Amino acid sequence: MPHPTRRHLLCGAAAIALVAALPAVADGHGPLKVAGIYTVPVEQQWVSRIHKAAEAAAARGDIEYTFTENVANTDYPRVMREYAEQGMDMIVGEVFGAEAEAREVAADYPDTAFLMGSSFKEDAALPNFAVFDNYIQDAAYLSGIIAGSMSESGNIGMVGGFPIPEVNRLMHAFMAGVREMKPEATFQVSFIGSWFDPPKAKETAFAMIENGADVMYAERFGVSDAAQERGILAIGNVIDTQADYPETVVASAIWHFEPTLDAAIAAVKAGEFTAADYGRYSFMDRGGSSLAPLGTFEGKVPQAALDLVAEREAAIKAGDFAVDINDDEPTSS
């Protein structure tokens, strides 16, 4: 197995507070030493948002940040141990494919804070291991409203990575949004069994387009390429790719990891980091998600959809409307 790629980034200090277990780090003096461990390239949608937030925290002097990308699930525990042995104050990453092993490592390093993307919940018996997930169902729902208004056939294609909760809930929210404008809409749903395989996602999308889909939900890279080549529309997920597909990507549900990471940094600095679920920081009312600007599609989306998006977004932020969180695997209509 080749040694994982390493890249590095350093900076300076600051912070505030949140929950309870680890000792205060250097009494607030100096930046936290933070390591990121990622199973895919940092350019991949989901991981890019964590990486971006960490770079921002490093740039303002709150943390010193280093990371390893392209780590196989089987190698993940070893890399966790390496960083813990190096004296990292906090390790952030995603353990969807190594849940049990990652928690075993965390138990061996009680003075290290672990903030991990996970399909499971926190465990009070493991106080230094907190979980998060991208709960951006609010923005996914709003993007669905736009998709429904832009589809002529009501036939929507949806290509995902794996049918795990963090993907399923976004798909269901998107579908609920589509039905606001197209109650009789039908959906083609498929999972490619990979977090990063653009060619496979593209081929899957082509098949759906051949089967009548006129709007694609691009949960994975490669889907928007297929939509662009076939001259249909796409809806983005986690990041805004409209600049790369100006005539294709109408809207995107954006994940902002900064609220999650900043809360964890504050907790570690205050000596109050403990087992907790940080998923709530991805909600729209916490600034953890948003709908990307329409950009090149300004003036092209039906006003009825824009009015409903504005109404629902205001209600979500005010706590008067809640998007359903459904983690069950979605299926084709």
mmCIF file of N, CA and C in Angstrom, residues 18 115-118 120-122 130-138 169 255-257 259-261 263 276-289 325:
data_model
loop_
_atom_site.group_PDB
_atom_site.id
_atom_site.type_symbol
_atom_site.label_atom_id
_atom_site.label_comp_id
_atom_site.label_asym_id
_atom_site.label_seq_id
_atom_site.Cartn_x
_atom_site.Cartn_y
_atom_site.Cartn_z
ATOM 1 N N LEU A 18 -17.801 25.427 25.007
ATOM 2 C CA LEU A 18 -18.972 24.600 24.622
ATOM 3 C C LEU A 18 -19.398 23.481 25.583
ATOM 4 N N LEU A 115 -12.862 14.634 16.382
ATOM 5 C CA LEU A 115 -14.099 15.174 15.808
ATOM 6 C C LEU A 115 -14.285 14.480 14.464
ATOM 7 N N MET A 116 -15.199 13.519 14.407
ATOM 8 C CA MET A 116 -15.276 12.629 13.261
ATOM 9 C C MET A 116 -16.653 12.565 12.592
ATOM 10 N N GLY A 117 -16.651 12.662 11.276
ATOM 11 C CA GLY A 117 -17.861 12.418 10.516
ATOM 12 C C GLY A 117 -18.250 10.968 10.717
ATOM 13 N N SER A 118 -19.500 10.726 11.095
ATOM 14 C CA SER A 118 -19.909 9.375 11.470
ATOM 15 C C SER A 118 -21.398 9.174 11.244
ATOM 16 N N PHE A 120 -22.933 7.101 13.151
ATOM 17 C CA PHE A 120 -23.406 6.713 14.476
ATOM 18 C C PHE A 120 -23.329 7.887 15.452
ATOM 19 N N LYS A 121 -23.887 7.701 16.619
ATOM 20 C CA LYS A 121 -23.929 8.770 17.609
ATOM 21 C C LYS A 121 -22.741 8.708 18.563
ATOM 22 N N GLU A 122 -22.641 9.747 19.368
ATOM 23 C CA GLU A 122 -21.581 9.808 20.370
ATOM 24 C C GLU A 122 -21.828 8.785 21.472
ATOM 25 N N ALA A 130 -16.213 12.995 19.504
ATOM 26 C CA ALA A 130 -17.450 13.662 19.107
ATOM 27 C C ALA A 130 -17.721 13.372 17.635
ATOM 28 N N VAL A 131 -18.979 13.423 17.252
ATOM 29 C CA VAL A 131 -19.362 13.096 15.879
ATOM 30 C C VAL A 131 -20.020 14.300 15.206
ATOM 31 N N PHE A 132 -20.040 14.260 13.877
ATOM 32 C CA PHE A 132 -20.760 15.266 13.102
ATOM 33 C C PHE A 132 -21.215 14.612 11.808
ATOM 34 N N ASP A 133 -22.036 15.303 11.070
ATOM 35 C CA ASP A 133 -22.465 14.872 9.753
ATOM 36 C C ASP A 133 -22.981 16.126 9.050
ATOM 37 N N ASN A 134 -23.080 16.071 7.722
ATOM 38 C CA ASN A 134 -23.548 17.292 7.050
ATOM 39 C C ASN A 134 -25.073 17.286 6.950
ATOM 40 N N TYR A 135 -25.700 17.765 7.982
ATOM 41 C CA TYR A 135 -27.161 17.868 8.006
ATOM 42 C C TYR A 135 -27.581 19.114 7.220
ATOM 43 N N ILE A 136 -27.473 19.035 5.888
ATOM 44 C CA ILE A 136 -27.829 20.191 5.064
ATOM 45 C C ILE A 136 -29.155 19.940 4.341
ATOM 46 N N GLN A 137 -30.035 19.183 5.011
ATOM 47 C CA GLN A 137 -31.333 18.884 4.415
ATOM 48 C C GLN A 137 -32.144 20.150 4.138
ATOM 49 N N ASP A 138 -31.931 21.204 4.912
ATOM 50 C CA ASP A 138 -32.663 22.460 4.689
ATOM 51 C C ASP A 138 -32.369 22.999 3.288
ATOM 52 N N ARG A 169 -30.608 11.313 3.676
ATOM 53 C CA ARG A 169 -31.442 12.417 4.180
ATOM 54 C C ARG A 169 -31.474 13.597 3.207
ATOM 55 N N TRP A 255 -22.724 23.251 1.968
ATOM 56 C CA TRP A 255 -22.381 22.920 3.354
ATOM 57 C C TRP A 255 -21.279 23.855 3.824
ATOM 58 N N HIS A 256 -21.482 24.447 4.997
ATOM 59 C CA HIS A 256 -20.473 25.310 5.621
ATOM 60 C C HIS A 256 -20.011 24.614 6.906
ATOM 61 N N PHE A 257 -18.790 24.093 6.894
ATOM 62 C CA PHE A 257 -18.289 23.354 8.054
ATOM 63 C C PHE A 257 -17.748 24.271 9.155
ATOM 64 N N PRO A 259 -19.041 26.547 11.251
ATOM 65 C CA PRO A 259 -19.678 26.543 12.573
ATOM 66 C C PRO A 259 -19.347 25.296 13.396
ATOM 67 N N THR A 260 -19.269 24.129 12.734
ATOM 68 C CA THR A 260 -18.943 22.880 13.423
ATOM 69 C C THR A 260 -17.519 22.914 13.968
ATOM 70 N N LEU A 261 -16.567 23.238 13.109
ATOM 71 C CA LEU A 261 -15.166 23.242 13.522
ATOM 72 C C LEU A 261 -14.890 24.316 14.567
ATOM 73 N N ALA A 263 -16.875 25.572 16.783
ATOM 74 C CA ALA A 263 -17.429 25.167 18.081
ATOM 75 C C ALA A 263 -16.513 24.160 18.760
ATOM 76 N N ALA A 276 -20.170 14.424 21.973
ATOM 77 C CA ALA A 276 -21.323 15.238 21.594
ATOM 78 C C ALA A 276 -21.604 15.023 20.119
ATOM 79 N N ASP A 277 -22.810 15.382 19.703
ATOM 80 C CA ASP A 277 -23.181 15.321 18.299
ATOM 81 C C ASP A 277 -23.177 16.753 17.764
ATOM 82 N N TYR A 278 -22.225 17.049 16.908
ATOM 83 C CA TYR A 278 -22.084 18.389 16.342
ATOM 84 C C TYR A 278 -22.918 18.583 15.078
ATOM 85 N N GLY A 279 -23.750 17.603 14.741
ATOM 86 C CA GLY A 279 -24.539 17.681 13.522
ATOM 87 C C GLY A 279 -25.411 18.917 13.429
ATOM 88 N N ARG A 280 -25.889 19.409 14.577
ATOM 89 C CA ARG A 280 -26.796 20.565 14.592
ATOM 90 C C ARG A 280 -26.158 21.814 13.987
ATOM 91 N N TYR A 281 -24.827 21.872 14.005
ATOM 92 C CA TYR A 281 -24.149 23.055 13.465
ATOM 93 C C TYR A 281 -24.199 23.121 11.944
ATOM 94 N N SER A 282 -24.692 22.064 11.283
ATOM 95 C CA SER A 282 -24.841 22.088 9.827
ATOM 96 C C SER A 282 -26.215 22.606 9.403
ATOM 97 N N PHE A 283 -27.127 22.786 10.360
ATOM 98 C CA PHE A 283 -28.460 23.279 10.030
ATOM 99 C C PHE A 283 -28.378 24.722 9.521
ATOM 100 N N MET A 284 -29.348 25.097 8.713
ATOM 101 C CA MET A 284 -29.362 26.432 8.121
ATOM 102 C C MET A 284 -29.455 27.534 9.174
ATOM 103 N N ASP A 285 -30.202 27.283 10.253
ATOM 104 C CA ASP A 285 -30.354 28.335 11.258
ATOM 105 C C ASP A 285 -29.094 28.534 12.101
ATOM 106 N N ARG A 286 -28.096 27.655 11.941
ATOM 107 C CA ARG A 286 -26.806 27.825 12.606
ATOM 108 C C ARG A 286 -25.735 28.312 11.632
ATOM 109 N N GLY A 287 -26.141 28.578 10.397
ATOM 110 C CA GLY A 287 -25.179 29.025 9.396
ATOM 111 C C GLY A 287 -24.400 27.887 8.766
ATOM 112 N N GLY A 288 -24.846 26.643 8.989
ATOM 113 C CA GLY A 288 -24.121 25.487 8.482
ATOM 114 C C GLY A 288 -24.478 25.079 7.069
ATOM 115 N N SER A 289 -25.494 25.691 6.493
ATOM 116 C CA SER A 289 -25.855 25.378 5.113
ATOM 117 C C SER A 289 -26.568 26.568 4.489
ATOM 118 N N ILE A 325 -36.113 14.888 8.430
ATOM 119 C CA ILE A 325 -34.844 14.174 8.339
ATOM 120 C C ILE A 325 -35.167 12.690 8.215
#
